Amino acid sequence: MSALLETRGLVAHYGDFQALFGIDADVHEGERVALIGSNGAGKSTFLTSIAGMRRSAKESIVFDGAPIGALDAADVAALGIALVPEGRRLFPSLSVEENLAMGAFNRRKGPWNLENVYSLFPALREKRRAPATSLSGGQQQMVAIGRALMANPRLLMCDEISLGLSPAVVKEVYAALGVVCSEHGVSAIVVEQDIELARTMSDRAYCFTHGFVSLSGTSTDLTREAISAAYFGV
Ligand SMILES: Nc1ncnc2c1ncn2[C@@H]1O[C@H](COP(=O)(O)OP(=O)(O)OP(=O)(O)O)[C@@H](O)[C@H]1O
Ligand SMILES: [Mg+2]
């Protein structure tokens, strides 16, 4: 089975500084892939490169068989790749529903609409008229995920969605993500610093160390010890 997303030798630079050194990674249809690694390992850079927020060599990112490395962010989004960015980036002056509606701008055809997002995250339905920033951190994260889903992505990329949330809310958010992938066939890449969480919520995981893939495998095969070793580069 060919992958929905492939990166081959993907590199990224910030000026003279090289952040990614030839990343080879795959994501298959409906698969949940975790990205693990310490601060500065290049996880966010990997996601923003795929999202077209920085240009890459054309052939180094292939989506559904087509090279997309040279496309800009709007063209990448139109193909069905959505990013839930680090720190959520909600529109503070807009209500929950207006924030969700922003995600539907230039949306692809597909099943996601306000009703489905509210079914996935019932807490948001009650708060639909409230300013997004008046919500709890967990609910704001649900808005950010819902907004990304409104575009009807085939690949949903989430950057540290569990950061600062209580264990119960983290569980709820990842359960919802599981439903999105298993019932709707969406693929996901999730950056998650918590190793145990990353293992339990994913089918496969990649560990990044200083811009390299230091370990990869199916989440049931990767032991906590192996990930810890790769994580800390020991
Ligand atoms: N705008 C930028 N300008 C210069 N260097 C940057 C910039 N953004 C990131 N970097 C550097 O690139 C490297 C990778 O950063 P990146 O944000 O991708 O890491 P990360 O794995 O997401 O880290 P974190 O866990 O802290 O979010 C780091 O060394 C970082 O300092
Ligand atoms: Mg990051």
mmCIF file with all atom_site columns, C-alpha atoms in Angstrom, residues 87-206:
data_model
loop_
_atom_site.group_PDB
_atom_site.id
_atom_site.type_symbol
_atom_site.label_atom_id
_atom_site.label_alt_id
_atom_site.label_comp_id
_atom_site.label_asym_id
_atom_site.label_entity_id
_atom_site.label_seq_id
_atom_site.pdbx_PDB_ins_code
_atom_site.Cartn_x
_atom_site.Cartn_y
_atom_site.Cartn_z
_atom_site.occupancy
_atom_site.B_iso_or_equiv
_atom_site.pdbx_formal_charge
_atom_site.auth_seq_id
_atom_site.auth_comp_id
_atom_site.auth_asym_id
_atom_site.auth_atom_id
_atom_site.pdbx_PDB_model_num
ATOM 1   C CA . GLY A 1 87  ? -0.343  27.441 20.740 1.00 0.00 ? 87  GLY A CA 1
ATOM 2   C CA . ARG A 1 88  ? -3.682  27.062 18.892 1.00 0.00 ? 88  ARG A CA 1
ATOM 3   C CA . ARG A 1 89  ? -3.755  30.556 17.318 1.00 0.00 ? 89  ARG A CA 1
ATOM 4   C CA . LEU A 1 90  ? -7.507  31.142 17.703 1.00 0.00 ? 90  LEU A CA 1
ATOM 5   C CA . PHE A 1 91  ? -9.026  34.458 16.656 1.00 0.00 ? 91  PHE A CA 1
ATOM 6   C CA . PRO A 1 92  ? -9.536  36.119 20.055 1.00 0.00 ? 92  PRO A CA 1
ATOM 7   C CA . SER A 1 93  ? -12.260 38.550 18.972 1.00 0.00 ? 93  SER A CA 1
ATOM 8   C CA . LEU A 1 94  ? -14.381 35.836 17.358 1.00 0.00 ? 94  LEU A CA 1
ATOM 9   C CA . SER A 1 95  ? -16.852 33.424 18.930 1.00 0.00 ? 95  SER A CA 1
ATOM 10  C CA . VAL A 1 96  ? -16.367 29.667 18.976 1.00 0.00 ? 96  VAL A CA 1
ATOM 11  C CA . GLU A 1 97  ? -18.655 29.248 15.989 1.00 0.00 ? 97  GLU A CA 1
ATOM 12  C CA . GLU A 1 98  ? -16.987 32.044 14.033 1.00 0.00 ? 98  GLU A CA 1
ATOM 13  C CA . ASN A 1 99  ? -13.586 30.475 14.681 1.00 0.00 ? 99  ASN A CA 1
ATOM 14  C CA . LEU A 1 100 ? -14.900 27.142 13.425 1.00 0.00 ? 100 LEU A CA 1
ATOM 15  C CA . ALA A 1 101 ? -16.383 28.828 10.358 1.00 0.00 ? 101 ALA A CA 1
ATOM 16  C CA . MET A 1 102 ? -12.975 30.314 9.526  1.00 0.00 ? 102 MET A CA 1
ATOM 17  C CA . GLY A 1 103 ? -11.761 26.748 8.975  1.00 0.00 ? 103 GLY A CA 1
ATOM 18  C CA . ALA A 1 104 ? -14.397 26.251 6.288  1.00 0.00 ? 104 ALA A CA 1
ATOM 19  C CA . PHE A 1 105 ? -12.965 29.024 4.147  1.00 0.00 ? 105 PHE A CA 1
ATOM 20  C CA . ASN A 1 106 ? -11.920 27.298 0.884  1.00 0.00 ? 106 ASN A CA 1
ATOM 21  C CA . ARG A 1 107 ? -12.949 23.955 2.349  1.00 0.00 ? 107 ARG A CA 1
ATOM 22  C CA . ARG A 1 108 ? -12.773 20.736 0.418  1.00 0.00 ? 108 ARG A CA 1
ATOM 23  C CA . LYS A 1 109 ? -15.921 18.701 -0.145 1.00 0.00 ? 109 LYS A CA 1
ATOM 24  C CA . GLY A 1 110 ? -16.473 16.282 2.701  1.00 0.00 ? 110 GLY A CA 1
ATOM 25  C CA . PRO A 1 111 ? -18.408 15.313 5.790  1.00 0.00 ? 111 PRO A CA 1
ATOM 26  C CA . TRP A 1 112 ? -17.230 17.947 8.260  1.00 0.00 ? 112 TRP A CA 1
ATOM 27  C CA . ASN A 1 113 ? -19.511 20.788 9.250  1.00 0.00 ? 113 ASN A CA 1
ATOM 28  C CA . LEU A 1 114 ? -20.500 22.600 12.458 1.00 0.00 ? 114 LEU A CA 1
ATOM 29  C CA . GLU A 1 115 ? -22.925 19.840 13.403 1.00 0.00 ? 115 GLU A CA 1
ATOM 30  C CA . ASN A 1 116 ? -20.269 17.101 13.196 1.00 0.00 ? 116 ASN A CA 1
ATOM 31  C CA . VAL A 1 117 ? -17.740 19.158 15.116 1.00 0.00 ? 117 VAL A CA 1
ATOM 32  C CA . TYR A 1 118 ? -20.317 19.759 17.870 1.00 0.00 ? 118 TYR A CA 1
ATOM 33  C CA . SER A 1 119 ? -21.097 16.043 17.961 1.00 0.00 ? 119 SER A CA 1
ATOM 34  C CA . LEU A 1 120 ? -17.390 15.315 18.337 1.00 0.00 ? 120 LEU A CA 1
ATOM 35  C CA . PHE A 1 121 ? -16.923 17.984 21.026 1.00 0.00 ? 121 PHE A CA 1
ATOM 36  C CA . PRO A 1 122 ? -20.335 18.487 22.737 1.00 0.00 ? 122 PRO A CA 1
ATOM 37  C CA . ALA A 1 123 ? -18.904 21.099 25.135 1.00 0.00 ? 123 ALA A CA 1
ATOM 38  C CA . LEU A 1 124 ? -18.433 23.454 22.182 1.00 0.00 ? 124 LEU A CA 1
ATOM 39  C CA . ARG A 1 125 ? -22.101 23.415 21.226 1.00 0.00 ? 125 ARG A CA 1
ATOM 40  C CA . GLU A 1 126 ? -23.063 25.029 24.541 1.00 0.00 ? 126 GLU A CA 1
ATOM 41  C CA . LYS A 1 127 ? -20.343 27.660 24.128 1.00 0.00 ? 127 LYS A CA 1
ATOM 42  C CA . ARG A 1 128 ? -20.838 28.367 20.464 1.00 0.00 ? 128 ARG A CA 1
ATOM 43  C CA . ARG A 1 129 ? -21.677 32.064 20.978 1.00 0.00 ? 129 ARG A CA 1
ATOM 44  C CA . ALA A 1 130 ? -18.934 32.687 23.564 1.00 0.00 ? 130 ALA A CA 1
ATOM 45  C CA . PRO A 1 131 ? -15.647 34.385 22.678 1.00 0.00 ? 131 PRO A CA 1
ATOM 46  C CA . ALA A 1 132 ? -13.204 31.570 21.934 1.00 0.00 ? 132 ALA A CA 1
ATOM 47  C CA . THR A 1 133 ? -10.672 32.883 24.417 1.00 0.00 ? 133 THR A CA 1
ATOM 48  C CA . SER A 1 134 ? -13.208 32.730 27.282 1.00 0.00 ? 134 SER A CA 1
ATOM 49  C CA . LEU A 1 135 ? -13.119 28.926 27.086 1.00 0.00 ? 135 LEU A CA 1
ATOM 50  C CA . SER A 1 136 ? -10.904 26.616 29.129 1.00 0.00 ? 136 SER A CA 1
ATOM 51  C CA . GLY A 1 137 ? -7.588  25.552 27.591 1.00 0.00 ? 137 GLY A CA 1
ATOM 52  C CA . GLY A 1 138 ? -8.994  22.150 26.688 1.00 0.00 ? 138 GLY A CA 1
ATOM 53  C CA . GLN A 1 139 ? -12.056 23.621 25.007 1.00 0.00 ? 139 GLN A CA 1
ATOM 54  C CA . GLN A 1 140 ? -9.883  26.079 23.089 1.00 0.00 ? 140 GLN A CA 1
ATOM 55  C CA . GLN A 1 141 ? -7.862  23.113 21.850 1.00 0.00 ? 141 GLN A CA 1
ATOM 56  C CA . MET A 1 142 ? -11.120 21.489 20.728 1.00 0.00 ? 142 MET A CA 1
ATOM 57  C CA . VAL A 1 143 ? -11.958 24.657 18.789 1.00 0.00 ? 143 VAL A CA 1
ATOM 58  C CA . ALA A 1 144 ? -8.539  24.575 17.119 1.00 0.00 ? 144 ALA A CA 1
ATOM 59  C CA . ILE A 1 145 ? -9.013  20.920 16.121 1.00 0.00 ? 145 ILE A CA 1
ATOM 60  C CA . GLY A 1 146 ? -12.595 21.563 15.022 1.00 0.00 ? 146 GLY A CA 1
ATOM 61  C CA . ARG A 1 147 ? -11.497 24.510 12.904 1.00 0.00 ? 147 ARG A CA 1
ATOM 62  C CA . ALA A 1 148 ? -8.930  22.305 11.154 1.00 0.00 ? 148 ALA A CA 1
ATOM 63  C CA . LEU A 1 149 ? -11.550 19.593 10.556 1.00 0.00 ? 149 LEU A CA 1
ATOM 64  C CA . MET A 1 150 ? -13.946 22.113 8.991  1.00 0.00 ? 150 MET A CA 1
ATOM 65  C CA . ALA A 1 151 ? -11.577 22.207 5.993  1.00 0.00 ? 151 ALA A CA 1
ATOM 66  C CA . ASN A 1 152 ? -12.242 18.463 5.481  1.00 0.00 ? 152 ASN A CA 1
ATOM 67  C CA . PRO A 1 153 ? -8.583  17.432 5.591  1.00 0.00 ? 153 PRO A CA 1
ATOM 68  C CA . ARG A 1 154 ? -7.262  14.037 4.589  1.00 0.00 ? 154 ARG A CA 1
ATOM 69  C CA . LEU A 1 155 ? -4.244  14.652 6.798  1.00 0.00 ? 155 LEU A CA 1
ATOM 70  C CA . LEU A 1 156 ? -4.603  16.430 10.128 1.00 0.00 ? 156 LEU A CA 1
ATOM 71  C CA . MET A 1 157 ? -1.391  17.587 11.800 1.00 0.00 ? 157 MET A CA 1
ATOM 72  C CA . CYS A 1 158 ? -1.512  18.524 15.493 1.00 0.00 ? 158 CYS A CA 1
ATOM 73  C CA . ASP A 1 159 ? 1.346   20.272 17.278 1.00 0.00 ? 159 ASP A CA 1
ATOM 74  C CA . GLU A 1 160 ? 1.470   19.565 21.036 1.00 0.00 ? 160 GLU A CA 1
ATOM 75  C CA . ILE A 1 161 ? -2.281  19.555 21.582 1.00 0.00 ? 161 ILE A CA 1
ATOM 76  C CA . SER A 1 162 ? -1.996  18.119 25.105 1.00 0.00 ? 162 SER A CA 1
ATOM 77  C CA . LEU A 1 163 ? 0.289   20.855 26.439 1.00 0.00 ? 163 LEU A CA 1
ATOM 78  C CA . GLY A 1 164 ? -1.072  22.367 29.670 1.00 0.00 ? 164 GLY A CA 1
ATOM 79  C CA . LEU A 1 165 ? -4.298  20.315 29.671 1.00 0.00 ? 165 LEU A CA 1
ATOM 80  C CA . SER A 1 166 ? -5.535  18.150 32.538 1.00 0.00 ? 166 SER A CA 1
ATOM 81  C CA . PRO A 1 167 ? -5.195  14.354 32.089 1.00 0.00 ? 167 PRO A CA 1
ATOM 82  C CA . ALA A 1 168 ? -8.974  13.967 31.748 1.00 0.00 ? 168 ALA A CA 1
ATOM 83  C CA . VAL A 1 169 ? -9.180  16.547 28.965 1.00 0.00 ? 169 VAL A CA 1
ATOM 84  C CA . VAL A 1 170 ? -6.128  15.082 27.211 1.00 0.00 ? 170 VAL A CA 1
ATOM 85  C CA . LYS A 1 171 ? -7.884  11.715 27.220 1.00 0.00 ? 171 LYS A CA 1
ATOM 86  C CA . GLU A 1 172 ? -11.034 13.262 25.771 1.00 0.00 ? 172 GLU A CA 1
ATOM 87  C CA . VAL A 1 173 ? -9.139  15.102 23.023 1.00 0.00 ? 173 VAL A CA 1
ATOM 88  C CA . TYR A 1 174 ? -7.196  12.000 21.979 1.00 0.00 ? 174 TYR A CA 1
ATOM 89  C CA . ALA A 1 175 ? -10.345 9.870  22.069 1.00 0.00 ? 175 ALA A CA 1
ATOM 90  C CA . ALA A 1 176 ? -11.945 12.328 19.658 1.00 0.00 ? 176 ALA A CA 1
ATOM 91  C CA . LEU A 1 177 ? -8.894  12.161 17.428 1.00 0.00 ? 177 LEU A CA 1
ATOM 92  C CA . GLY A 1 178 ? -9.183  8.372  17.428 1.00 0.00 ? 178 GLY A CA 1
ATOM 93  C CA . VAL A 1 179 ? -12.773 8.673  16.194 1.00 0.00 ? 179 VAL A CA 1
ATOM 94  C CA . VAL A 1 180 ? -11.710 11.131 13.480 1.00 0.00 ? 180 VAL A CA 1
ATOM 95  C CA . CYS A 1 181 ? -9.117  8.664  12.177 1.00 0.00 ? 181 CYS A CA 1
ATOM 96  C CA . SER A 1 182 ? -10.944 5.351  12.575 1.00 0.00 ? 182 SER A CA 1
ATOM 97  C CA . GLU A 1 183 ? -14.465 6.413  11.586 1.00 0.00 ? 183 GLU A CA 1
ATOM 98  C CA . HIS A 1 184 ? -13.704 9.144  9.077  1.00 0.00 ? 184 HIS A CA 1
ATOM 99  C CA . GLY A 1 185 ? -10.497 7.732  7.548  1.00 0.00 ? 185 GLY A CA 1
ATOM 100 C CA . VAL A 1 186 ? -8.515  10.881 8.280  1.00 0.00 ? 186 VAL A CA 1
ATOM 101 C CA . SER A 1 187 ? -4.765  10.426 8.785  1.00 0.00 ? 187 SER A CA 1
ATOM 102 C CA . ALA A 1 188 ? -3.026  12.257 11.602 1.00 0.00 ? 188 ALA A CA 1
ATOM 103 C CA . ILE A 1 189 ? 0.442   13.333 12.627 1.00 0.00 ? 189 ILE A CA 1
ATOM 104 C CA . VAL A 1 190 ? 0.550   14.301 16.261 1.00 0.00 ? 190 VAL A CA 1
ATOM 105 C CA . VAL A 1 191 ? 3.486   15.924 18.029 1.00 0.00 ? 191 VAL A CA 1
ATOM 106 C CA . GLU A 1 192 ? 3.387   14.650 21.598 1.00 0.00 ? 192 GLU A CA 1
ATOM 107 C CA . GLN A 1 193 ? 6.122   15.111 24.200 1.00 0.00 ? 193 GLN A CA 1
ATOM 108 C CA . ASP A 1 194 ? 4.604   12.628 26.649 1.00 0.00 ? 194 ASP A CA 1
ATOM 109 C CA . ILE A 1 195 ? 6.122   9.307  25.582 1.00 0.00 ? 195 ILE A CA 1
ATOM 110 C CA . GLU A 1 196 ? 3.473   7.057  27.101 1.00 0.00 ? 196 GLU A CA 1
ATOM 111 C CA . LEU A 1 197 ? 0.673   9.141  25.641 1.00 0.00 ? 197 LEU A CA 1
ATOM 112 C CA . ALA A 1 198 ? 2.387   9.208  22.254 1.00 0.00 ? 198 ALA A CA 1
ATOM 113 C CA . ARG A 1 199 ? 2.624   5.414  22.251 1.00 0.00 ? 199 ARG A CA 1
ATOM 114 C CA . THR A 1 200 ? -0.935  4.722  23.329 1.00 0.00 ? 200 THR A CA 1
ATOM 115 C CA . MET A 1 201 ? -2.608  7.175  20.946 1.00 0.00 ? 201 MET A CA 1
ATOM 116 C CA . SER A 1 202 ? -0.690  6.248  17.793 1.00 0.00 ? 202 SER A CA 1
ATOM 117 C CA . ASP A 1 203 ? -0.272  3.377  15.362 1.00 0.00 ? 203 ASP A CA 1
ATOM 118 C CA . ARG A 1 204 ? 3.307   4.324  14.606 1.00 0.00 ? 204 ARG A CA 1
ATOM 119 C CA . ALA A 1 205 ? 5.863   6.741  15.995 1.00 0.00 ? 205 ALA A CA 1
ATOM 120 C CA . TYR A 1 206 ? 8.941   8.632  14.879 1.00 0.00 ? 206 TYR A CA 1
#
